[in-house]
Coordinates of N, CA and C in Angstrom, one line a residue:
Chain R
A1 N -12.8 -23.2 27.2 CA -13.6 -21.7 27.3 C -14.1 -21.3 25.5
Q2 N -14.7 -20.7 25.9 CA -15.1 -19.9 24.9 C -15.6 -18.2 25.0
K3 N -15.6 -17.9 23.9 CA -15.8 -16.7 24.2 C -16.4 -15.4 23.1
V4 N -17.1 -14.8 23.2 CA -17.6 -14.1 21.9 C -17.0 -12.2 22.3
T5 N -16.6 -11.7 21.2 CA -16.2 -10.6 21.2 C -17.0 -9.0 20.4
Q6 N -17.6 -8.4 20.8 CA -18.3 -7.2 19.9 C -17.4 -6.3 20.6
A7 N -16.4 -5.7 19.1 CA -15.6 -4.6 19.2 C -16.8 -3.4 19.5
Q8 N -17.6 -3.4 18.9 CA -18.2 -2.1 18.8 C -19.4 -2.1 19.8
T9 N -18.8 -1.3 20.9 CA -19.5 -1.0 21.8 C -21.3 -0.5 21.6
E10 N -20.7 1.1 21.0 CA -22.1 1.9 20.5 C -21.8 2.5 18.9
I11 N -22.6 2.1 17.8 CA -22.8 2.8 17.0 C -24.1 3.7 16.3
S12 N -23.5 5.0 15.9 CA -24.7 5.6 15.4 C -24.7 6.1 14.0
V13 N -25.6 5.9 13.6 CA -25.9 6.2 11.7 C -27.1 7.1 11.7
V14 N -27.8 7.5 10.6 CA -28.5 8.2 10.5 C -29.6 7.2 9.6
E15 N -30.9 7.1 9.8 CA -31.4 6.7 9.0 C -31.3 6.2 7.4
K16 N -31.4 5.2 7.1 CA -31.2 4.5 5.6 C -29.7 4.3 5.3
E17 N -28.6 4.5 6.3 CA -27.4 3.9 6.2 C -27.4 2.6 6.3
D18 N -26.4 2.0 5.7 CA -26.0 0.1 6.3 C -25.5 0.3 7.1
V19 N -25.5 -0.6 8.4 CA -24.4 -0.6 9.3 C -24.3 -2.3 9.4
T20 N -23.2 -2.4 9.5 CA -22.3 -3.8 10.1 C -22.3 -3.5 11.5
L21 N -22.7 -4.9 12.2 CA -22.2 -5.2 13.6 C -21.4 -6.2 13.7
D22 N -20.4 -6.6 14.2 CA -19.2 -7.0 14.1 C -19.0 -8.0 15.5
C23 N -19.0 -9.5 15.3 CA -18.8 -10.2 16.0 C -18.0 -11.4 15.8
V24 N -16.9 -11.4 17.0 CA -16.0 -12.4 16.8 C -15.8 -13.6 17.6
Y25 N -15.6 -14.6 17.6 CA -16.0 -16.0 18.6 C -14.7 -16.9 18.3
E26 N -14.5 -17.6 20.1 CA -13.8 -18.1 20.3 C -14.3 -19.5 20.6
T27 N -14.0 -20.9 20.1 CA -14.3 -22.2 20.6 C -13.0 -23.1 20.5
R28 N -13.2 -24.2 20.8 CA -12.2 -25.2 20.5 C -13.0 -26.4 19.9
D29 N -14.5 -26.4 20.5 CA -15.4 -27.5 19.5 C -15.2 -27.4 18.0
T30 N -15.6 -28.4 17.4 CA -15.8 -28.1 16.0 C -17.4 -28.4 15.7
T31 N -18.2 -28.2 16.4 CA -19.7 -28.2 16.2 C -20.2 -27.0 17.3
Y32 N -20.7 -26.1 16.6 CA -20.9 -24.8 17.7 C -22.2 -24.1 17.1
Y33 N -23.0 -23.3 17.7 CA -24.1 -22.5 17.3 C -23.5 -20.9 17.3
L34 N -24.2 -20.4 16.4 CA -23.7 -19.0 16.5 C -25.3 -18.1 16.8
F35 N -25.5 -17.5 17.6 CA -27.1 -16.6 17.8 C -27.0 -14.8 17.5
W36 N -27.8 -14.4 16.7 CA -28.0 -12.7 17.1 C -29.2 -12.7 17.7
Y37 N -29.2 -11.7 18.8 CA -30.2 -11.3 19.8 C -30.2 -9.7 19.5
K38 N -31.7 -9.5 19.6 CA -31.9 -7.9 19.9 C -32.8 -7.5 20.5
Q39 N -31.6 -6.4 21.5 CA -32.8 -6.3 22.9 C -32.7 -4.7 22.5
P40 N -34.6 -4.4 22.1 CA -34.9 -3.0 21.9 C -34.9 -2.5 23.5
P41 N -35.4 -1.3 23.7 CA -35.7 -0.4 24.7 C -36.3 -0.8 25.5
S42 N -37.3 -2.1 25.2 CA -38.5 -2.0 26.4 C -37.4 -3.4 26.9
G43 N -36.3 -4.0 26.5 CA -35.3 -5.0 27.2 C -35.8 -6.4 27.0
E44 N -36.9 -6.6 26.3 CA -37.1 -8.2 25.8 C -36.0 -8.2 24.7
L45 N -35.3 -9.7 25.1 CA -34.1 -10.2 24.1 C -35.4 -10.9 22.8
V46 N -34.9 -10.3 21.8 CA -35.4 -11.5 21.0 C -34.9 -11.8 20.4
F47 N -34.9 -13.2 19.8 CA -34.0 -14.5 18.8 C -34.1 -13.6 17.4
L48 N -33.0 -13.5 16.7 CA -33.1 -13.2 15.3 C -32.2 -14.4 13.9
I49 N -31.6 -14.7 14.7 CA -31.1 -15.7 14.2 C -30.1 -17.2 14.4
R50 N -29.9 -17.6 13.9 CA -28.5 -19.0 14.5 C -28.3 -19.7 13.4
R51 N -27.2 -19.9 13.7 CA -26.0 -20.4 12.4 C -25.3 -21.4 12.7
N52 N -25.5 -22.8 12.1 CA -24.5 -23.9 13.1 C -22.7 -24.0 12.1
S53 N -22.0 -24.6 12.6 CA -20.8 -24.6 12.4 C -20.7 -25.1 11.2
F54 N -21.2 -26.0 10.4 CA -21.0 -26.7 9.4 C -21.9 -26.0 7.7
D55 N -22.3 -24.8 8.3 CA -23.2 -24.0 7.6 C -22.8 -22.8 7.2
E56 N -21.5 -22.4 6.1 CA -21.1 -21.0 5.9 C -22.2 -20.1 4.8
Q57 N -23.3 -20.7 4.7 CA -23.7 -20.1 3.7 C -24.3 -18.7 4.4
N58 N -24.2 -17.9 3.6 CA -24.4 -16.2 4.3 C -26.2 -16.4 3.7
E59 N -27.3 -15.2 5.5 CA -28.1 -15.5 5.2 C -28.9 -14.1 4.8
I60 N -29.6 -14.2 3.9 CA -30.3 -12.6 4.3 C -32.0 -12.5 4.5
S61 N -32.3 -12.0 5.2 CA -33.7 -12.1 5.5 C -34.5 -10.1 5.5
G62 N -35.0 -9.9 4.6 CA -35.4 -8.8 4.3 C -34.3 -7.7 4.6
R63 N -34.1 -7.1 5.1 CA -33.0 -6.1 5.2 C -31.8 -6.6 6.2
Y64 N -32.1 -7.6 6.6 CA -31.1 -7.9 7.5 C -30.3 -9.2 6.8
S65 N -29.0 -9.5 7.2 CA -28.0 -9.9 6.4 C -26.7 -10.9 7.3
W66 N -26.2 -12.0 7.3 CA -25.3 -12.5 8.2 C -24.1 -12.8 7.3
N67 N -23.2 -12.4 7.9 CA -21.9 -13.2 6.8 C -21.1 -14.1 8.0
F68 N -20.9 -15.2 8.1 CA -20.4 -16.3 9.0 C -18.8 -16.8 7.8
Q69 N -17.9 -16.4 8.7 CA -16.8 -16.8 8.2 C -15.5 -17.5 9.3
K70 N -15.4 -18.9 8.9 CA -14.8 -19.9 9.8 C -13.5 -19.4 10.0
S71 N -13.2 -18.9 8.8 CA -11.4 -18.7 8.8 C -11.1 -17.6 9.5
T72 N -12.0 -16.6 10.2 CA -11.7 -16.0 10.9 C -12.7 -15.2 11.9
S73 N -13.4 -16.4 12.3 CA -13.9 -16.6 13.4 C -14.7 -15.8 13.4
S74 N -15.9 -15.2 12.5 CA -16.7 -14.1 12.8 C -17.9 -14.4 12.0
F75 N -19.0 -13.7 12.5 CA -20.2 -13.9 12.1 C -21.2 -12.3 12.3
N76 N -20.5 -11.4 11.2 CA -21.2 -10.1 11.2 C -22.6 -10.2 10.9
F77 N -23.2 -9.2 11.1 CA -24.4 -8.7 11.1 C -24.5 -7.4 10.3
T78 N -25.6 -7.3 9.4 CA -25.6 -6.2 8.9 C -27.1 -6.1 8.3
I79 N -27.5 -4.5 8.7 CA -28.6 -4.1 8.2 C -28.5 -2.8 7.3
T80 N -29.2 -2.8 5.9 CA -29.5 -2.7 5.1 C -30.5 -1.4 5.1
A81 N -30.3 -0.3 4.8 CA -31.1 1.0 5.2 C -31.8 0.8 6.1
S82 N -30.9 1.2 7.1 CA -31.8 0.9 8.5 C -32.7 2.1 8.8
Q83 N -33.1 1.7 9.3 CA -34.6 3.0 10.7 C -34.4 2.9 11.6
V84 N -35.3 3.6 12.2 CA -35.3 3.9 13.6 C -35.7 3.0 14.7
V85 N -36.4 2.0 13.8 CA -36.9 0.7 14.8 C -36.0 -0.2 15.3
D86 N -34.7 0.3 14.3 CA -33.7 -0.9 14.3 C -32.4 -0.6 15.5
S87 N -33.3 0.8 15.9 CA -32.0 1.2 17.1 C -32.5 -0.3 18.8
A88 N -31.1 -0.6 19.1 CA -31.4 -1.4 20.1 C -30.0 -1.9 20.7
V89 N -30.3 -2.9 21.3 CA -28.7 -3.4 21.4 C -28.4 -5.0 21.0
Y90 N -27.6 -5.3 20.2 CA -27.3 -6.1 19.6 C -26.3 -7.7 20.3
F91 N -27.0 -8.5 20.5 CA -26.2 -9.4 21.4 C -25.4 -10.6 20.3
C92 N -24.3 -11.1 20.1 CA -24.2 -12.3 19.5 C -23.7 -13.3 20.5
A93 N -23.7 -14.5 20.4 CA -23.8 -15.4 21.3 C -23.7 -16.7 20.5
L94 N -23.0 -17.6 21.5 CA -22.1 -18.7 20.8 C -22.6 -19.8 21.5
S95 N -22.8 -21.1 21.5 CA -23.0 -22.2 22.3 C -22.3 -23.3 21.6
S96 N -21.9 -24.2 22.2 CA -20.7 -24.9 22.1 C -21.0 -26.3 23.0
G97 N -20.3 -27.6 22.6 CA -20.6 -28.4 23.4 C -19.9 -28.6 24.7
N98 N -18.7 -27.9 24.6 CA -17.6 -28.0 25.8 C -18.4 -27.4 27.0
A99 N -18.9 -26.3 26.5 CA -19.7 -25.3 28.0 C -21.4 -26.0 28.0
G100 N -21.4 -27.0 27.8 CA -22.6 -27.6 28.1 C -23.7 -26.8 27.2
N101 N -24.8 -26.8 27.8 CA -26.1 -25.9 27.6 C -25.7 -24.2 27.7
M102 N -24.5 -23.8 28.4 CA -24.8 -22.6 28.4 C -24.5 -21.3 27.1
L103 N -25.4 -20.2 27.0 CA -24.8 -19.6 25.6 C -24.2 -18.4 26.4
T104 N -23.0 -18.4 25.8 CA -22.0 -17.3 25.8 C -22.3 -16.0 25.0
F105 N -22.4 -14.8 26.1 CA -22.8 -13.6 25.0 C -21.8 -12.9 24.5
G106 N -21.8 -12.0 23.9 CA -20.9 -11.3 23.6 C -21.2 -9.8 24.6
G107 N -20.6 -9.1 24.7 CA -20.6 -7.6 25.3 C -22.2 -6.7 24.7
G108 N -22.4 -6.8 23.8 CA -23.4 -6.1 23.0 C -22.8 -5.5 22.5
T109 N -23.6 -4.5 20.8 CA -23.6 -3.2 20.4 C -24.4 -2.5 20.3
R110 N -24.9 -1.2 20.8 CA -25.7 -0.5 20.9 C -25.8 0.3 19.7
L111 N -27.0 0.2 18.8 CA -26.6 0.6 17.4 C -28.1 2.0 17.7
M112 N -27.8 3.3 17.1 CA -28.7 4.1 17.4 C -28.8 4.5 15.9
V113 N -30.3 4.4 15.5 CA -30.5 5.0 14.1 C -31.0 6.4 14.6
K114 N -30.8 7.6 13.3 CA -31.3 8.9 14.0 C -31.7 9.3 12.7
P115 N -32.9 9.8 12.8 CA -34.0 10.0 11.3 C -33.3 11.0 11.0
Chain H
G1 N -49.3 -16.9 21.9 CA -49.0 -17.6 22.7 C -48.4 -16.4 24.1
A2 N -48.4 -17.4 24.9 CA -47.8 -16.2 26.4 C -46.4 -16.9 26.0
G3 N -45.2 -15.4 27.0 CA -43.9 -16.0 26.3 C -43.6 -16.0 27.9
V4 N -42.5 -16.0 28.3 CA -41.6 -16.0 29.8 C -42.3 -15.1 30.3
S5 N -42.5 -15.3 31.3 CA -42.8 -14.4 32.3 C -42.1 -14.0 33.4
Q6 N -41.7 -12.8 33.9 CA -41.1 -12.5 35.2 C -41.8 -11.9 35.9
S7 N -41.4 -11.7 37.3 CA -42.0 -11.0 38.4 C -41.1 -10.8 40.0
P8 N -41.1 -10.0 40.4 CA -41.8 -8.5 40.1 C -40.3 -8.2 38.9
S9 N -41.2 -7.1 37.8 CA -40.6 -6.4 36.8 C -39.6 -5.4 37.7
N10 N -39.8 -4.8 38.7 CA -38.8 -4.6 39.4 C -39.3 -4.3 40.8
K11 N -37.8 -4.5 41.4 CA -37.3 -5.1 43.1 C -36.5 -3.8 43.9
V12 N -36.7 -3.0 44.6 CA -35.8 -2.4 45.7 C -36.3 -3.1 46.6
T13 N -34.8 -3.1 47.2 CA -34.7 -4.1 48.6 C -33.4 -3.1 49.1
E14 N -33.2 -3.4 50.4 CA -32.4 -2.8 51.7 C -31.0 -3.6 51.0
K15 N -29.5 -3.2 51.5 CA -28.6 -4.3 51.9 C -29.3 -4.8 52.6
G16 N -28.7 -6.1 52.7 CA -28.8 -7.4 53.8 C -30.4 -7.9 53.5
K17 N -30.8 -7.9 53.3 CA -32.3 -8.5 53.1 C -32.3 -9.4 51.8
D18 N -33.2 -10.1 51.9 CA -33.5 -11.4 51.4 C -33.9 -11.3 49.9
V19 N -33.9 -11.8 49.1 CA -35.1 -11.5 47.6 C -35.5 -12.8 47.1
E20 N -36.6 -12.8 46.1 CA -36.9 -13.9 45.5 C -36.9 -13.5 44.6
L21 N -36.9 -13.8 43.2 CA -37.3 -13.3 41.7 C -38.0 -14.8 41.1
R22 N -39.4 -14.5 40.4 CA -39.6 -15.6 40.1 C -39.8 -15.9 38.6
C23 N -39.6 -17.3 37.6 CA -40.0 -17.0 36.2 C -41.0 -18.1 35.9
D24 N -41.8 -17.8 35.2 CA -42.9 -19.0 34.5 C -42.1 -18.7 33.1
P25 N -41.4 -19.8 32.4 CA -41.3 -20.1 31.5 C -42.4 -20.6 30.4
I26 N -42.4 -20.8 28.7 CA -43.2 -20.9 28.2 C -43.6 -22.5 27.9
S27 N -44.9 -22.6 28.4 CA -45.3 -24.1 28.4 C -44.6 -25.0 27.7
G28 N -44.2 -25.9 28.2 CA -43.9 -27.2 27.3 C -42.4 -27.0 27.2
H29 N -41.6 -26.0 27.6 CA -39.7 -25.7 27.4 C -39.8 -26.5 28.5
T30 N -38.4 -27.6 27.7 CA -38.2 -28.5 29.3 C -36.7 -27.6 30.3
A31 N -36.2 -27.0 29.1 CA -34.9 -25.8 29.9 C -35.2 -24.6 30.5
L32 N -34.5 -23.8 31.3 CA -34.9 -23.2 31.7 C -33.4 -22.5 32.5
Y33 N -33.0 -20.7 32.0 CA -32.0 -20.3 32.4 C -32.4 -19.2 32.7
W34 N -31.2 -19.0 33.7 CA -31.1 -17.4 34.3 C -29.8 -16.9 34.3
Y35 N -30.0 -15.5 33.9 CA -28.9 -14.8 33.1 C -29.1 -13.4 34.0
R36 N -27.6 -12.7 34.1 CA -27.5 -11.4 34.7 C -27.3 -10.4 33.8
Q37 N -27.9 -9.3 34.0 CA -27.2 -8.3 32.9 C -27.3 -6.9 33.6
S38 N -25.6 -6.6 34.0 CA -25.7 -5.2 34.7 C -25.4 -4.6 33.9
L39 N -25.6 -2.7 34.4 CA -26.0 -1.9 33.7 C -24.7 -1.3 32.7
G40 N -25.4 -1.6 31.2 CA -24.4 -1.6 30.0 C -23.3 -2.7 29.7
Q41 N -24.1 -3.5 30.2 CA -23.0 -5.2 30.3 C -23.5 -6.3 29.4
G42 N -23.0 -6.8 29.1 CA -23.4 -8.1 28.2 C -24.9 -9.3 29.7
L43 N -24.6 -10.2 28.6 CA -25.1 -11.0 29.6 C -24.4 -12.3 30.2
E44 N -24.6 -12.3 31.6 CA -23.7 -13.5 32.6 C -24.8 -14.5 33.1
F45 N -24.2 -15.6 33.0 CA -24.7 -16.8 33.0 C -24.9 -17.3 34.3
L46 N -26.2 -17.5 34.8 CA -25.8 -18.1 36.3 C -26.6 -19.5 36.7
I47 N -27.2 -19.6 35.8 CA -27.7 -21.3 36.1 C -28.7 -21.8 35.7
Y48 N -28.6 -22.7 35.1 CA -29.4 -23.9 34.0 C -30.1 -25.1 34.7
F49 N -31.6 -25.1 34.2 CA -32.3 -26.6 34.6 C -33.0 -27.0 33.3
Q50 N -33.0 -28.6 33.3 CA -32.7 -29.5 32.2 C -33.9 -30.3 32.8
G51 N -34.8 -30.4 32.8 CA -35.5 -31.5 33.2 C -35.6 -31.8 34.9
N52 N -35.3 -33.2 34.8 CA -34.9 -33.2 36.3 C -33.6 -33.6 36.7
S53 N -33.1 -33.1 35.3 CA -31.7 -33.4 36.0 C -31.0 -32.4 36.6
A54 N -29.7 -32.7 37.5 CA -29.4 -31.8 38.4 C -29.2 -30.4 37.6
P55 N -29.0 -29.7 38.2 CA -28.9 -28.2 37.5 C -27.4 -27.6 37.2
D56 N -27.0 -27.1 36.1 CA -25.8 -26.3 36.0 C -25.8 -25.2 37.0
K57 N -25.2 -25.4 38.3 CA -24.9 -23.7 39.1 C -23.7 -23.0 38.5
S58 N -22.6 -23.8 37.7 CA -21.5 -23.3 37.6 C -21.6 -21.8 37.6
G59 N -22.7 -20.8 37.0 CA -22.5 -19.4 36.7 C -22.6 -18.6 38.1
L60 N -23.4 -19.1 39.3 CA -23.5 -18.5 40.4 C -22.5 -18.0 41.0
P61 N -22.2 -16.4 41.2 CA -21.5 -15.6 41.5 C -20.8 -16.2 42.6
S62 N -22.0 -16.2 43.9 CA -21.6 -16.9 45.4 C -22.7 -18.1 45.9
D63 N -22.1 -18.2 46.9 CA -23.0 -19.4 48.2 C -24.8 -18.2 48.5
R64 N -24.2 -16.9 48.2 CA -25.9 -16.5 48.9 C -26.9 -16.4 47.7
F65 N -26.7 -16.9 46.2 CA -27.4 -17.3 45.4 C -27.5 -18.6 45.5
S66 N -29.3 -18.4 45.0 CA -29.8 -20.1 45.0 C -31.1 -19.9 44.1
A67 N -31.5 -21.3 43.5 CA -32.4 -21.2 42.5 C -33.1 -22.6 42.6
E68 N -34.1 -22.7 42.1 CA -35.0 -24.1 42.1 C -36.0 -23.8 41.2
R69 N -36.3 -24.9 41.3 CA -37.2 -25.5 39.8 C -38.6 -26.2 40.1
T70 N -39.6 -26.2 40.6 CA -40.3 -26.7 40.9 C -41.4 -27.4 39.8
G71 N -41.4 -29.0 39.9 CA -42.4 -29.5 39.1 C -42.0 -29.1 37.4
G72 N -40.7 -28.7 37.4 CA -40.3 -28.5 36.1 C -40.7 -27.9 35.1
S73 N -41.5 -26.5 36.0 CA -41.7 -25.3 35.4 C -41.4 -23.8 36.1
V74 N -41.9 -23.4 36.9 CA -41.9 -22.6 37.5 C -40.4 -22.6 38.3
S75 N -40.3 -21.3 38.4 CA -38.3 -21.2 38.7 C -38.1 -20.0 39.6
T76 N -37.3 -20.3 40.7 CA -37.1 -19.3 41.6 C -36.0 -19.0 41.7
L77 N -35.4 -17.7 41.8 CA -33.9 -17.6 42.4 C -34.0 -16.4 43.2
T78 N -33.0 -17.0 44.3 CA -33.0 -16.3 45.7 C -31.8 -15.9 45.8
I79 N -31.6 -14.6 46.0 CA -30.4 -13.7 46.7 C -30.7 -13.8 48.1
Q80 N -29.9 -14.3 48.9 CA -29.7 -13.9 50.3 C -28.7 -12.6 50.5
R81 N -29.1 -12.1 51.8 CA -28.0 -10.8 52.0 C -27.7 -10.1 51.0
T82 N -28.3 -9.8 50.3 CA -28.0 -8.4 49.1 C -27.1 -7.4 49.5
Q83 N -26.3 -7.4 48.3 CA -25.3 -6.6 48.5 C -25.5 -5.5 47.1
Q84 N -24.7 -4.5 47.7 CA -25.1 -3.2 45.9 C -24.9 -3.8 44.8
E85 N -23.6 -4.8 44.6 CA -22.9 -5.0 43.8 C -24.3 -6.1 42.6
D86 N -25.3 -6.3 43.8 CA -25.8 -7.7 43.0 C -26.9 -6.7 42.2
S87 N -26.8 -5.7 42.4 CA -27.9 -4.6 41.2 C -27.9 -4.8 40.0
A88 N -28.6 -5.1 39.2 CA -28.8 -6.0 37.6 C -30.5 -6.3 37.4
V89 N -30.3 -6.6 35.9 CA -31.3 -7.0 35.4 C -31.2 -8.6 35.5
Y90 N -32.4 -9.4 36.0 CA -32.1 -10.9 36.1 C -33.3 -11.5 35.4
L91 N -32.2 -12.1 34.0 CA -33.2 -12.2 33.0 C -33.2 -13.9 33.1
C92 N -34.5 -14.5 32.6 CA -34.9 -15.3 32.5 C -35.3 -16.0 31.3
A93 N -34.9 -17.1 30.9 CA -35.0 -17.5 29.3 C -35.5 -18.9 29.7
S94 N -36.2 -19.6 28.6 CA -36.5 -20.9 28.4 C -36.8 -21.7 26.9
S95 N -36.3 -22.6 26.8 CA -36.0 -23.0 25.3 C -36.7 -24.5 25.5
L96 N -37.5 -24.8 24.3 CA -37.9 -26.1 23.7 C -37.3 -27.4 24.6
R97 N -36.0 -27.1 24.0 CA -35.0 -28.4 24.5 C -33.8 -27.9 24.5
Q98 N -33.1 -29.2 25.3 CA -31.4 -28.6 25.7 C -30.5 -29.0 24.7
Y99 N -30.7 -28.8 23.5 CA -29.9 -28.7 22.8 C -29.3 -27.6 22.2
L100 N -27.9 -27.9 21.6 CA -27.0 -26.7 21.9 C -27.8 -25.5 20.5
D101 N -28.4 -26.1 19.9 CA -29.0 -25.3 18.8 C -30.3 -24.4 18.9
S102 N -31.0 -24.8 20.4 CA -32.4 -24.3 20.3 C -32.5 -23.0 20.9
P103 N -32.8 -22.2 19.8 CA -33.2 -20.7 21.1 C -33.8 -20.5 21.9
L104 N -33.2 -19.8 22.8 CA -33.7 -19.0 24.1 C -34.8 -18.4 24.0
H105 N -36.0 -17.9 24.6 CA -36.8 -16.9 24.4 C -36.8 -16.1 26.2
F106 N -36.3 -15.4 26.1 CA -36.5 -14.4 27.1 C -37.5 -13.4 27.5
G107 N -37.6 -13.6 28.7 CA -38.8 -12.5 29.4 C -38.2 -10.9 29.9
N108 N -38.5 -10.6 29.9 CA -38.6 -9.1 30.2 C -37.6 -8.8 31.5
G109 N -37.4 -9.5 32.2 CA -36.5 -9.4 33.2 C -37.1 -8.7 34.8
T110 N -36.6 -9.2 35.7 CA -36.7 -7.9 36.9 C -35.3 -7.3 37.2
R111 N -35.5 -6.0 37.5 CA -34.5 -5.2 37.5 C -34.2 -5.1 39.0
L112 N -33.3 -5.2 39.2 CA -33.2 -5.6 41.5 C -32.7 -4.3 41.6
T113 N -32.4 -3.4 42.7 CA -31.8 -2.2 42.8 C -31.8 -2.5 44.8
V114 N -30.4 -2.7 44.5 CA -30.2 -2.8 46.4 C -29.8 -1.5 47.1
T115 N -30.3 -1.1 47.6 CA -29.8 0.5 48.0 C -28.9 0.6 49.5

């Protein structure tokens, strides 16, 4: 069985603050992939990043960065200098061989960035 | 290019009626998924199609739910004898291939309300 936990259900920050969204996962597989998706108010889920279990390098893309730590089974997402347009629900997800091709999602974190 | 298209965008039905939800995946995508998102909740896997292989129906919540995919393209999710607990947003997603690392591309969903 695999599981993704996003303990923060809602976060509110003021524009320009940095914010980190936590994601903890469980899987028995040694090969797996982790994803982050963004769901803006319009509703469509947008793919942000994919990371495989053998690549623990952190990644930065503009104001976004991801910290993957296998030792703590975490794949956290940080937004630097947040903007109002970052307001959305963010989902962390996991796929692994034992679960076939099913992507298991966390419960999501609703981020509200206030001007 | 065209993304995943779902219709209708909204559906209101009376308890006990049958409904059909349609999904047009991205052209060339061989994998197609249905997920359900209840209000304020994460995404619940329903069913997965890959090419001509037998679908993975392990997420369907009851035998009132069924889905088909014709010609490896368009998919229809059917809910028979709808119940109020079926009210949710039904999301369709497609991916280029079946492998674990292939990101999903989501449609905007069909919001189903059972009265």
